[in-house]
Coordinates of C-alpha atoms in Angstrom, one line a residue:
M677 CA 167.0 44.1 142.6
Q678 CA 165.9 46.0 139.5
E679 CA 167.2 49.5 139.2
P680 CA 164.5 52.2 139.2
Q681 CA 163.8 53.5 135.7
A682 CA 165.5 56.8 135.0
A683 CA 163.6 60.0 134.1
D684 CA 163.2 60.9 130.5
I685 CA 163.4 64.6 131.1
V686 CA 164.7 66.7 134.0
I687 CA 164.6 70.4 134.5
V688 CA 167.1 71.7 137.0
N689 CA 168.1 75.1 138.5
A690 CA 164.6 76.4 138.1
N691 CA 162.1 78.5 140.1
V692 CA 159.4 75.9 139.8
I693 CA 156.0 77.5 140.5
T694 CA 153.9 74.3 140.9
M695 CA 150.4 75.7 141.6
D696 CA 150.2 72.9 144.0
D697 CA 149.4 74.0 147.6
R698 CA 151.0 70.9 149.0
N699 CA 154.4 71.9 147.5
P700 CA 154.2 75.4 146.1
R701 CA 157.8 75.9 145.1
A702 CA 160.7 73.7 144.0
R703 CA 164.0 74.0 142.2
A704 CA 163.7 71.1 139.8
L705 CA 161.4 68.4 138.4
A706 CA 161.6 65.1 136.6
I707 CA 159.4 63.6 133.9
R708 CA 159.0 59.9 133.0
G709 CA 156.7 59.0 130.1
D710 CA 153.8 61.4 130.0
E711 CA 153.7 62.1 133.8
I712 CA 155.5 64.2 136.4
L713 CA 157.8 61.8 138.2
A714 CA 159.1 64.1 141.0
V715 CA 159.3 67.7 142.0
G716 CA 162.0 68.8 144.5
D717 CA 165.5 70.2 144.9
T718 CA 168.0 70.0 142.1
A719 CA 170.2 67.4 143.8
T720 CA 167.3 65.0 144.3
I721 CA 166.1 65.4 140.7
E722 CA 169.6 65.1 139.2
A723 CA 169.8 61.7 140.9
L724 CA 166.9 60.5 138.8
A725 CA 168.7 61.2 135.5
G726 CA 170.2 58.5 133.5
P727 CA 172.6 58.4 130.5
D728 CA 169.7 59.0 128.1
T729 CA 167.8 61.6 130.1
Q730 CA 167.3 65.0 128.5
V731 CA 168.6 67.6 131.0
H732 CA 167.4 71.2 130.7
D733 CA 169.1 73.8 132.9
A734 CA 166.6 76.6 133.5
A735 CA 169.3 79.0 134.7
G736 CA 167.1 80.3 137.5
H737 CA 164.1 81.0 135.3
S738 CA 160.5 80.2 136.1
V739 CA 158.9 76.8 135.3
L740 CA 155.1 76.5 135.4
P741 CA 152.4 74.1 134.6
G742 CA 151.6 74.2 130.9
L743 CA 149.1 77.1 130.2
N744 CA 145.5 76.3 129.3
D745 CA 143.7 78.9 127.2
S746 CA 140.1 78.2 128.1
H747 CA 138.5 80.2 125.3
I748 CA 139.9 80.2 121.8
H749 CA 138.8 79.5 118.2
I750 CA 141.6 77.3 116.8
F751 CA 140.4 76.7 113.3
S752 CA 139.7 80.3 112.4
G753 CA 142.7 81.5 114.4
A754 CA 145.0 79.1 112.6
A755 CA 143.6 80.2 109.2
E756 CA 144.1 83.9 110.0
L757 CA 147.8 83.4 110.6
E758 CA 148.0 83.7 106.8
Y759 CA 146.0 86.9 106.6
L760 CA 147.0 90.6 106.8
S761 CA 146.7 92.0 110.3
L762 CA 145.8 95.7 110.5
F763 CA 146.3 95.7 114.3
G764 CA 147.5 99.1 115.5
M765 CA 147.1 100.8 112.1
R766 CA 145.2 104.1 111.9
G767 CA 144.3 106.2 109.0
L768 CA 143.4 105.6 105.3
D769 CA 146.9 106.1 104.0
A770 CA 148.4 103.5 106.3
I771 CA 145.8 100.8 105.5
T772 CA 145.8 101.6 101.8
A773 CA 149.6 101.1 101.6
A774 CA 149.4 97.8 103.6
I775 CA 146.5 96.4 101.7
R776 CA 147.9 97.2 98.2
A777 CA 151.3 95.7 99.2
H778 CA 149.5 92.6 100.4
A779 CA 147.5 92.4 97.2
Q780 CA 150.6 92.6 95.1
A781 CA 152.3 89.8 97.1
N782 CA 149.2 87.6 96.8
P783 CA 148.1 88.0 93.2
L784 CA 146.1 84.7 93.1
A785 CA 144.2 85.0 96.4
P786 CA 140.5 84.7 95.7
I787 CA 139.8 87.3 98.3
L788 CA 142.1 89.6 100.4
L789 CA 140.9 89.2 104.0
C790 CA 142.4 91.6 106.6
T791 CA 142.0 91.1 110.3
A792 CA 142.1 93.4 113.4
A793 CA 140.5 96.3 111.6
D794 CA 139.5 98.7 114.4
Y795 CA 136.0 100.2 114.5
A796 CA 137.7 103.7 114.7
L797 CA 140.2 102.8 112.0
L798 CA 139.6 106.1 110.1
G799 CA 138.9 108.2 113.1
A800 CA 135.7 109.2 114.9
E801 CA 134.3 111.3 112.0
R802 CA 134.6 108.7 109.2
S803 CA 133.4 105.1 108.9
L804 CA 134.5 102.3 106.7
D805 CA 132.1 101.3 103.9
R806 CA 132.4 99.7 100.4
H807 CA 133.2 103.0 98.8
V808 CA 136.2 103.5 100.9
L809 CA 137.4 100.0 100.3
D810 CA 136.7 100.4 96.5
G811 CA 139.1 103.3 96.6
I812 CA 141.8 101.0 98.0
L813 CA 141.2 98.0 95.8
P814 CA 138.5 98.3 93.2
D815 CA 139.0 95.2 91.1
R816 CA 139.5 92.3 93.6
P817 CA 137.4 91.1 96.5
L818 CA 138.5 92.8 99.7
A819 CA 137.1 92.4 103.2
L820 CA 138.3 93.7 106.6
M821 CA 137.3 92.0 109.8
S822 CA 136.9 93.8 113.2
P823 CA 139.0 92.7 116.1
D824 CA 136.0 91.1 117.8
H825 CA 135.1 89.2 114.6
H826 CA 131.5 90.4 114.8
T827 CA 131.7 92.9 111.9
V828 CA 133.1 92.7 108.4
W829 CA 133.5 95.6 105.9
A830 CA 133.5 94.4 102.2
N831 CA 134.2 96.2 99.0
T832 CA 131.8 96.0 96.0
A833 CA 133.7 93.1 94.3
A834 CA 133.4 91.0 97.5
L835 CA 129.7 91.9 98.0
R836 CA 128.9 91.0 94.4
K837 CA 130.8 87.7 94.5
A838 CA 129.1 86.7 97.8
G839 CA 125.7 87.6 96.5
L840 CA 125.1 90.4 99.1
L841 CA 125.2 93.6 97.0
E842 CA 121.5 93.8 96.9
G843 CA 121.0 92.9 100.6
R844 CA 119.6 89.8 102.2
R845 CA 117.0 89.0 104.9
L846 CA 118.7 87.5 107.9
P847 CA 117.9 86.2 111.4
P848 CA 117.6 88.7 114.3
G849 CA 120.9 90.3 115.4
N850 CA 122.4 89.9 111.9
R851 CA 122.4 92.7 109.3
V852 CA 123.5 93.6 105.9
V853 CA 123.5 97.4 106.2
M854 CA 122.0 99.1 103.2
G855 CA 123.0 102.4 101.7
D856 CA 120.8 105.3 100.4
D857 CA 121.3 103.9 96.9
G858 CA 119.5 100.7 97.7
L859 CA 122.6 98.6 97.7
A860 CA 124.6 97.2 100.6
N861 CA 127.0 99.8 101.9
G862 CA 129.6 97.2 102.9
V863 CA 129.0 96.9 106.6
L864 CA 128.1 93.3 107.5
E865 CA 127.0 92.7 111.2
E866 CA 127.3 89.2 112.7
H867 CA 128.1 86.0 111.0
Y868 CA 124.9 85.3 108.9
A869 CA 125.7 88.6 107.2
F870 CA 129.3 87.8 106.3
D871 CA 129.6 84.0 106.2
D872 CA 129.4 84.0 102.4
V873 CA 132.3 86.6 102.2
I874 CA 134.5 84.4 104.4
A875 CA 133.5 81.4 102.2
L876 CA 135.5 83.0 99.4
T877 CA 138.8 82.1 101.2
P878 CA 140.9 79.0 100.3
T879 CA 139.3 77.0 103.1
A880 CA 135.9 77.9 101.6
G881 CA 134.7 79.0 105.1
R882 CA 135.1 75.5 106.6
E883 CA 137.2 77.1 109.3
R884 CA 134.2 79.1 110.5
L885 CA 131.4 76.5 110.3
G886 CA 131.9 75.6 113.9
L887 CA 131.6 79.3 114.8
S888 CA 128.9 80.5 112.4
T889 CA 126.4 77.6 112.4
G890 CA 127.9 74.6 114.2
D891 CA 126.9 72.5 111.1
E892 CA 129.1 70.1 109.2
P893 CA 130.5 71.0 105.7
P894 CA 127.5 70.8 103.3
D895 CA 129.6 68.7 100.9
P896 CA 131.9 66.1 102.3
P897 CA 135.4 67.6 102.0
T898 CA 137.7 65.8 99.6
A899 CA 140.9 64.1 100.8
A900 CA 142.9 67.1 99.5
E901 CA 140.6 69.5 101.4
R902 CA 140.9 67.5 104.6
A903 CA 144.7 67.5 104.2
H904 CA 144.7 71.3 103.7
D905 CA 142.5 71.8 106.8
R906 CA 144.7 69.5 108.9
A907 CA 147.7 71.6 107.8
V908 CA 146.0 74.8 108.8
L909 CA 145.2 73.3 112.2
R910 CA 148.8 72.1 112.7
R911 CA 150.0 75.7 112.2
G912 CA 147.6 76.8 114.9
L913 CA 148.8 74.0 117.3
A914 CA 152.5 75.0 116.7
H915 CA 151.6 78.7 117.3
M916 CA 150.0 77.8 120.6
A917 CA 153.0 75.6 121.7
R918 CA 155.3 78.5 120.8
H919 CA 153.5 80.5 123.5
G920 CA 153.6 77.8 126.2
I921 CA 150.1 76.6 125.7
T922 CA 149.5 72.9 126.3
S923 CA 145.7 72.8 126.5
F924 CA 143.0 74.8 124.7
Q925 CA 139.2 74.9 125.1
N926 CA 137.7 75.7 121.8
M927 CA 134.6 77.9 121.9
D928 CA 133.2 76.9 118.6
G929 CA 132.9 73.5 117.0
N930 CA 131.4 70.7 115.1
R931 CA 132.2 67.0 114.5
Y932 CA 134.4 67.9 111.5
T933 CA 136.8 69.9 113.7
L934 CA 137.0 67.0 116.1
E935 CA 137.6 64.5 113.2
L936 CA 140.4 66.7 111.9
L937 CA 142.1 66.9 115.3
S938 CA 141.7 63.2 115.8
E939 CA 143.3 62.6 112.4
I940 CA 146.2 64.8 113.4
A941 CA 146.5 62.9 116.7
G942 CA 146.7 59.7 114.6
E943 CA 149.6 61.2 112.7
G944 CA 151.3 62.1 115.9
G945 CA 150.8 65.8 115.5
L946 CA 148.3 66.8 118.2
I947 CA 150.8 68.7 120.4
C948 CA 148.2 70.5 122.5
R949 CA 145.3 69.0 124.4
G950 CA 141.9 70.2 123.1
R951 CA 138.3 70.3 124.1
V952 CA 135.8 71.1 121.3
P953 CA 132.1 71.8 121.8
L954 CA 129.1 71.5 119.6
H955 CA 128.0 75.0 118.7
Y956 CA 124.2 75.1 118.6
V957 CA 122.5 77.8 116.4
S958 CA 119.4 76.2 115.1
G959 CA 117.9 72.8 114.2
D960 CA 116.0 70.2 116.1
P961 CA 117.1 70.7 119.7
V962 CA 116.7 67.1 120.8
A963 CA 118.7 65.8 117.8
Q964 CA 121.4 68.4 118.3
M965 CA 121.8 67.7 122.0
D966 CA 121.9 64.0 121.2
K967 CA 124.7 64.8 118.7
A968 CA 126.6 66.7 121.3
A969 CA 126.3 63.7 123.7
A970 CA 127.5 61.4 121.0
M971 CA 130.5 63.6 120.3
A972 CA 131.4 63.4 124.0
R973 CA 131.3 59.6 123.9
D974 CA 133.3 59.3 120.7
F975 CA 136.1 61.8 121.5
A976 CA 137.3 61.1 125.0
T977 CA 141.0 60.8 125.3
P978 CA 143.5 62.7 127.4
F979 CA 144.3 64.8 124.3
L980 CA 140.9 65.3 122.8
T981 CA 137.5 65.7 124.4
A982 CA 134.0 67.0 123.8
G983 CA 131.0 67.3 126.1
T984 CA 130.2 71.0 125.9
V985 CA 127.4 72.8 124.0
K986 CA 128.2 76.4 123.0
F987 CA 125.6 79.1 122.5
F988 CA 125.7 82.8 121.5
M989 CA 123.1 84.9 123.4
D990 CA 124.2 88.2 121.9
G991 CA 126.9 90.0 119.9
V992 CA 129.3 92.8 121.0
L993 CA 129.2 96.3 122.4
D994 CA 131.0 98.1 119.6
S995 CA 128.3 97.2 117.0
H996 CA 125.4 97.6 119.4
T997 CA 124.6 93.9 119.1
A998 CA 125.3 93.0 122.8
V999 CA 122.0 92.8 124.7
M1000 CA 121.8 95.3 127.5
A1001 CA 119.4 95.4 130.4
E1002 CA 118.8 99.1 129.8
D1003 CA 119.2 101.3 126.7
Y1004 CA 122.6 101.8 125.3
A1005 CA 124.1 105.0 126.7
D1006 CA 124.8 106.3 123.2
R1007 CA 121.7 104.9 121.5
P1008 CA 118.5 105.6 123.4
G1009 CA 115.7 103.2 122.7
W1010 CA 118.0 100.3 121.7
R1011 CA 119.1 97.4 123.9
G1012 CA 120.1 94.8 121.3
E1013 CA 118.4 91.7 120.1
P1014 CA 119.0 88.3 121.9
R1015 CA 119.7 85.3 119.7
F1016 CA 117.1 83.2 121.6
D1017 CA 113.9 84.1 123.4
A1018 CA 113.9 83.3 127.1
E1019 CA 111.5 80.3 126.9
T1020 CA 113.4 78.6 124.0
F1021 CA 116.8 79.1 125.6
A1022 CA 115.6 77.7 128.9
R1023 CA 114.4 74.6 127.1
L1024 CA 117.7 74.3 125.2
C1025 CA 119.7 74.5 128.4
T1026 CA 117.5 72.0 130.2
L1027 CA 117.9 69.5 127.3
A1028 CA 121.7 69.9 127.3
D1029 CA 121.9 69.7 131.1
A1030 CA 119.7 66.6 131.2
R1031 CA 122.3 64.8 129.0
G1032 CA 125.2 65.6 131.4
L1033 CA 126.6 68.2 129.0
Q1034 CA 128.4 71.4 130.0
I1035 CA 127.0 74.6 128.7
A1036 CA 129.0 77.6 127.6
V1037 CA 127.3 80.8 126.5
H1038 CA 128.7 83.9 124.8
S1039 CA 127.1 86.7 126.8
I1040 CA 128.6 90.2 126.7
G1041 CA 125.7 92.5 127.7
D1042 CA 124.1 92.5 131.2
G1043 CA 120.7 91.8 129.6
A1044 CA 122.0 88.7 127.9
T1045 CA 123.7 87.5 131.0
A1046 CA 120.5 87.8 133.0
M1047 CA 118.8 85.6 130.5
V1048 CA 121.5 83.0 130.6
I1049 CA 121.4 82.8 134.4
D1050 CA 117.7 82.5 134.3
A1051 CA 118.0 79.5 131.9
Y1052 CA 120.7 77.9 134.1
A1053 CA 118.4 78.2 137.1
E1054 CA 115.6 76.6 135.2
A1055 CA 117.8 73.7 134.1
R1056 CA 118.8 73.1 137.7
R1057 CA 115.1 73.3 138.8
M1058 CA 114.0 70.8 136.2
N1059 CA 117.0 68.4 136.3
G1060 CA 118.3 68.8 139.9
R1061 CA 121.6 70.0 141.1
R1062 CA 124.8 68.3 139.7
D1063 CA 128.4 69.1 139.0
S1064 CA 127.6 70.9 135.8
R1065 CA 130.2 73.6 135.7
H1066 CA 128.2 75.7 133.2
R1067 CA 130.1 78.7 132.0
I1068 CA 129.4 82.2 130.8
E1069 CA 131.9 83.6 128.3
H1070 CA 133.0 87.3 128.4
L1071 CA 130.7 88.9 131.0
E1072 CA 131.7 92.4 129.9
V1073 CA 128.8 94.0 131.8
V1074 CA 126.9 92.3 134.6
R1075 CA 123.9 93.5 136.6
E1076 CA 124.5 94.0 140.3
Q1077 CA 122.2 91.2 141.4
D1078 CA 123.7 88.7 138.9
F1079 CA 127.1 88.3 140.6
E1080 CA 125.4 86.6 143.6
R1081 CA 123.2 84.5 141.3
M1082 CA 126.3 83.2 139.4
K1083 CA 127.8 82.2 142.8
V1084 CA 124.7 80.4 143.9
L1085 CA 124.5 78.5 140.6
E1086 CA 128.3 77.7 140.6
V1087 CA 128.7 79.3 137.2
I1088 CA 132.3 79.6 135.9
A1089 CA 133.2 83.1 134.8
A1090 CA 135.3 82.8 131.6
M1091 CA 136.8 86.2 130.9
Q1092 CA 139.4 87.7 128.6
P1093 CA 141.9 90.3 130.0
P1094 CA 142.8 91.6 126.5
H1095 CA 139.2 92.8 125.9
P1096 CA 138.6 95.9 128.1
P1097 CA 138.9 99.2 126.3
G1098 CA 142.4 100.6 126.8
Q1099 CA 144.0 97.2 127.1
C1100 CA 146.4 95.4 124.7
G1101 CA 146.3 98.3 122.2
L1102 CA 142.5 98.7 122.1
P1103 CA 141.1 102.2 122.1
L1104 CA 138.8 103.5 124.9
E1105 CA 136.1 104.5 122.4
P1106 CA 133.6 103.6 121.2
T1107 CA 133.3 100.9 123.9
L1108 CA 133.1 103.1 127.0
G1109 CA 130.5 105.3 125.3
R1110 CA 128.4 102.2 124.5
I1111 CA 128.6 101.0 128.1
G1112 CA 127.8 104.3 129.8
A1113 CA 129.1 105.8 133.0
A1114 CA 126.4 104.2 135.1
N1115 CA 127.5 100.7 134.2
L1116 CA 131.3 101.1 134.3
S1117 CA 131.7 99.8 137.9
R1118 CA 130.2 96.5 136.8
A1119 CA 132.2 96.1 133.6
Y1120 CA 135.0 93.6 133.1
A1121 CA 134.8 92.8 136.8
W1122 CA 137.2 89.9 137.1
R1123 CA 138.5 91.0 140.5
R1124 CA 134.9 91.0 141.9
M1125 CA 134.3 87.5 140.5
L1126 CA 137.3 86.2 142.2
D1127 CA 136.5 88.0 145.5
M1128 CA 133.0 86.4 145.5
R1129 CA 134.6 83.0 145.0
I1130 CA 133.1 82.6 141.5
P1131 CA 135.5 80.3 139.6
L1132 CA 137.5 82.5 137.2
A1133 CA 139.1 81.1 134.1
L1134 CA 141.2 83.6 131.9
S1135 CA 141.8 83.3 128.2
T1136 CA 142.5 85.3 125.0
D1137 CA 139.6 84.5 122.6
W1138 CA 142.3 84.1 119.9
P1139 CA 142.1 85.2 117.1
V1140 CA 140.0 88.1 118.6
S1141 CA 143.2 88.8 120.6
S1142 CA 146.7 87.5 120.3
V1143 CA 147.0 84.0 121.8
N1144 CA 150.0 85.2 123.8
P1145 CA 149.0 84.4 127.4
W1146 CA 151.5 86.9 128.9
A1147 CA 149.9 89.8 127.1
S1148 CA 146.6 88.6 128.7
I1149 CA 148.2 88.1 132.1
H1150 CA 149.9 91.5 131.9
S1151 CA 146.5 93.1 131.4
A1152 CA 144.9 91.1 134.2
V1153 CA 147.6 92.3 136.6
T1154 CA 148.1 95.9 135.5
R1155 CA 144.7 97.2 134.3
K1156 CA 143.8 100.3 136.2
P1157 CA 140.3 102.0 136.5
W1158 CA 139.3 104.2 133.7
T1159 CA 138.3 107.0 136.1
D1160 CA 138.5 107.9 139.7
G1161 CA 136.0 106.1 141.9
L1162 CA 135.7 102.9 139.9
P1163 CA 136.7 99.5 141.4
D1164 CA 140.3 98.2 140.9
N1165 CA 140.0 94.9 139.1
R1166 CA 143.7 94.0 139.1
L1167 CA 144.7 90.5 140.0
S1168 CA 147.9 89.3 141.6
L1169 CA 150.3 87.4 139.3
R1170 CA 149.6 84.2 141.1
E1171 CA 145.8 84.7 140.8
A1172 CA 146.2 85.3 137.1
I1173 CA 148.4 82.2 136.6
E1174 CA 145.9 80.1 138.6
A1175 CA 143.2 81.2 136.2
Y1176 CA 145.3 79.9 133.3
T1177 CA 146.2 76.6 135.0
V1178 CA 144.2 75.2 138.0
T1179 CA 140.9 76.9 137.3
A1180 CA 141.2 76.4 133.6
A1181 CA 141.6 72.7 134.2
Y1182 CA 138.6 72.8 136.6
A1183 CA 136.6 74.4 133.8
E1184 CA 137.0 71.2 131.7
F1185 CA 136.7 68.7 134.6
A1186 CA 140.4 68.0 134.5
E1187 CA 141.7 69.4 137.7
S1188 CA 142.5 65.9 139.1
W1189 CA 145.2 65.3 136.5
K1190 CA 146.5 68.5 135.0
G1191 CA 147.0 72.2 135.9
K1192 CA 149.6 71.5 138.6
L1193 CA 153.2 70.2 138.7
R1194 CA 152.6 67.3 141.0
P1195 CA 153.8 63.7 140.8
G1196 CA 151.3 61.7 138.9
Y1197 CA 149.9 64.7 137.0
V1198 CA 150.5 64.9 133.3
A1199 CA 153.8 66.3 132.2
D1200 CA 152.6 69.6 130.7
V1201 CA 155.3 72.1 131.5
V1202 CA 156.5 75.5 130.3
M1203 CA 159.9 77.1 131.0
L1204 CA 160.1 80.9 130.6
D1205 CA 162.9 83.2 129.7
R1206 CA 163.1 84.9 133.1
D1207 CA 162.3 84.5 136.8
L1208 CA 158.8 85.8 137.4
D1209 CA 159.7 86.7 141.0
A1210 CA 162.1 89.3 139.6
C1211 CA 159.9 90.5 136.8
P1212 CA 158.1 93.8 137.3
D1213 CA 154.3 93.6 136.6
N1214 CA 154.7 96.1 133.8
D1215 CA 157.1 93.8 132.0
L1216 CA 155.0 90.7 132.0
H1217 CA 153.8 91.2 128.4
A1218 CA 157.5 90.7 127.3
V1219 CA 157.8 87.2 128.9
E1220 CA 158.8 84.6 126.3
T1221 CA 158.6 80.8 126.2
M1222 CA 161.9 78.9 126.1
L1223 CA 160.5 75.3 126.4
T1224 CA 157.1 73.7 126.1
I1225 CA 156.4 70.1 127.1
C1226 CA 153.0 68.5 126.6
G1227 CA 152.5 64.9 127.8
G1228 CA 156.2 64.4 128.3
R1229 CA 157.0 65.5 124.7
V1230 CA 158.9 68.6 123.8
T1231 CA 156.5 70.6 121.6
Y1232 CA 158.5 73.8 121.4
Q1233 CA 162.1 74.8 122.2
A1234 CA 163.4 78.3 121.6
D1235 CA 166.4 78.7 119.3
I1236 CA 168.8 80.2 121.8
A1237 CA 171.7 80.1 119.3
G1238 CA 169.8 82.6 117.1

């Protein structure tokens, strides 16, 4: 009788949190090929090991299903790993010293692009503009990007090189802010305003095409450019694996991004599973929805899928570009401008839904969310009910009546715990002032979503926030109300992990084969540096990844000798 084949990898002496209600906890697991072979006690699993089996002793630490970040921007996030981060910096002196040092270290960079520049970087009484940036670096293009990636501040050299110094007419919701001298003052709101500045980078803006327009590169990239772009993406994939991420759901995209990831897969380098949408901004709706459907057919492997159409309905609160149902608390008479009118957007959603495509919409203000829900309702009325799993991204403020409407329409709430003011190093203002006291009880309401049985998927929105899932989970579990009398939106640790595993898999139609540690499910596993049962909630942000396995392959292992 033939001996049973031994496991390829076993993890023993672990606190295995399976996220499987049939078998919630275990002490060990075994992997054969790309699947979970068994989950159980250490003795049982050790018996499955052979002479060539990799054995990892977890030393009592927690082992989880691989984490699934359900809202990131991999291409731009990967590119920004090379840029200067201003996260946590305050004051002109601090940023001047950092930028000048960065400029000296990068003398050949065509533009110096800095990320995570807070809106209140210079304090409440002073704003960034080109004159401030000229004082820091007058003779080379310089641009600073806000944490939310919806505003860029550029110096004169960058504005001139991008052809923006004298302004430009742009679609609604996008603006080159002009100064009293008739020239651009350096504030660029939304992507049509700053795309040409980002295009000055070494990737020529290809990393942002899926985010800004959803179009393909206007000129076919050369073999060298494709190789450069694949190298950028590989850095991003390794960065995610370092944080225990085995799946990501991109929230921008085009066919070019899918082609690059497919090429990386062919080279054996696709170490995280990815889902990439088509981002629709403009163009013939029928042709674009047909393109999205073709992408779904052409990219359909366990490691790379499509099948989603992404839209932006509004911008962000801090720049007053989110669309509110009522006037901004700090700007009477202004509610923001939607990217689409209601009739057009309902038609777009109906076309996408009729092709069996999932829809995901960036919607931050409660006015924008009301429009999105209206469009989803119209798509269901026209096409009939199906397992669509349409999503709304961010949901930072929601009207009272729209929680129930989301439940009825079975909409997935895709939310980001690092985003509320006061979390993960973000200041309280100007965001709270934009929202207004009357709306705070309905802001960032992830606890309410879960209590109403609205599917809740958590994510980071990297590179808007760090891709570190434990900073995000820490925020989800520990965030307290801003003032007395507001709802407590904290989740339990298990609820937060579920939103990063089981529900994240559900959000991409994959809950039958990933998101749990169950025999027959894919072997996507993360081992941590501690036992979560013994970890105080306030320490969750410090959790580190010791081992990441994706599809039965070790994609990251900490250097414990160091």
